[in-house]
């Protein structure tokens, strides 16, 4: 148990020591999106009645940051440890694969939430953001963050070099998060793309999360939760199996 | 005595290499043991299996009686490994590294022992330096300290002295010897055979994944040529009566087999009888390096002799 706590502490300390890169940079990126999109679209788009475009944009940006950073934290930590070889420091001690999993998962969530909170704080300067249903907000942040943290663990273990990881990031993570209704309501899309979006689980993550803020969404939050929860179960299961087998960690 | 390390029918197959081909080995508690072998013999693979970093293809492995797969928690707690590769975590200082490593083993307040480790490994003044800023030899010292944070009864050192200066080699061995005296079992690999010769009670030699020698150090030294007499004579031919003893020549010097010091008298008598004068004479013993080369190249192979 205390081995787990130390690993968790180490994983948090790792990104905390380089906060400028691990939290500062993604918050700045979100800020740039916010400035550009709200400047361009504020006057032209109103998605929900009584909600300004900038306010509408905020939950999506926060969620996107949570997801991308949860993924980045576990994946980059693992690939770095593998490439530098210091992964042996955590493979030699008597840590179970479950402890290993929980430590990387929770650390990824902490990083995701830290960045998400940073984006929220910055956003407060630009728009009034109400948070009507904090429990929905929390439920979607946790479940969705966990899905991406698991993907990060798997990608970090699978990847042999940074290039592999960049490929996952560019061809999977970015499209999934960008084409999920962060910047728009899918109701504003043509029918075809609306249909396609419904197959993107990230759409439900963001829509449910946004519902927590405004009490309005494209679909019912319970439906979103029903879509996201199986992904949490599936991906944690896969990640645990991978860790238990020792795939690419213990030959 | 219980076995600190026990290997039974150990095999390891990599996709292209059959790295370990049936190893049976037992290391007793409290032993100072050397595992020798040329590059690629399988030493690191064997150690990785002990440490649970690699899984055996076949066979069983236990540390202090704990199976490394089924009782991995107890087995890993009983084992400290200094890896061959010079690895470090660039995010942390030396002290942070050691505190974290202690924590992984469930030790929350370990500073007294950490300080002792730092002092004994000449790292006391580097405690708050980031490991990435240390020199290669210093990084190696940190690895040694990391392996010892949980005072493991079995300590495995995979080439701990590669790239380490003379002073640390001395102090490192002094420290490891002390640990051995206190009851820790030591398993060591090294390519500096004189280290193994002076430190280790027992030696195993590995060649292409097989054990080709396993014996007490003194037995190996005896078997590998034993004592010998080096003679420099005032003639170029050895008297006929001594030829059966000749094992080699080194320039003008003759190297004679001398299994028993009692034979010395007889040899000198033969020389006198033949009227041959002795210019120089030395007694010697084959060292582990010679024994090693002999075993690796197969018995009977002539190896360059040193005076
Ligand atoms: N992960 C791996 N995948 C494939 N082959 C491997 C792997 N690790 C080791 N080998 C092979 O197994 C054999 C034994 O390697 P090992 O590292 O155990 O040798 P060693 O005795 O430690 O050598 P050295 O003295 O150079 O450290 C070599 O042929 C090596 O190429
Ligand atoms: Mg090796």
mmCIF file of N, CA, C and O and ligand atoms in Angstrom, chain B residues 44 84 158-159, ligand 2:
data_model
loop_
_atom_site.group_PDB
_atom_site.id
_atom_site.type_symbol
_atom_site.label_atom_id
_atom_site.label_comp_id
_atom_site.label_asym_id
_atom_site.label_seq_id
_atom_site.Cartn_x
_atom_site.Cartn_y
_atom_site.Cartn_z
ATOM 1 N N UNK B 44 23.431 -11.102 -17.524
ATOM 2 C CA UNK B 44 22.393 -10.106 -17.236
ATOM 3 C C UNK B 44 21.003 -10.722 -17.376
ATOM 4 O O UNK B 44 20.102 -10.413 -16.598
ATOM 5 N N UNK B 84 23.109 -3.267 -14.749
ATOM 6 C CA UNK B 84 24.320 -3.013 -15.539
ATOM 7 C C UNK B 84 24.252 -1.657 -16.246
ATOM 8 O O UNK B 84 25.229 -0.932 -16.307
ATOM 9 N N UNK B 158 25.507 -6.189 -11.028
ATOM 10 C CA UNK B 158 25.841 -6.502 -12.420
ATOM 11 C C UNK B 158 26.881 -5.494 -12.899
ATOM 12 O O UNK B 158 26.549 -4.373 -13.268
ATOM 13 N N UNK B 159 28.114 -5.899 -12.876
ATOM 14 C CA UNK B 159 29.245 -5.050 -13.261
ATOM 15 C C UNK B 159 29.236 -3.701 -12.554
ATOM 16 O O UNK B 159 29.220 -2.651 -13.204
HETATM 17 MG MG1 LIG C 2 25.432 -8.122 -18.842
#
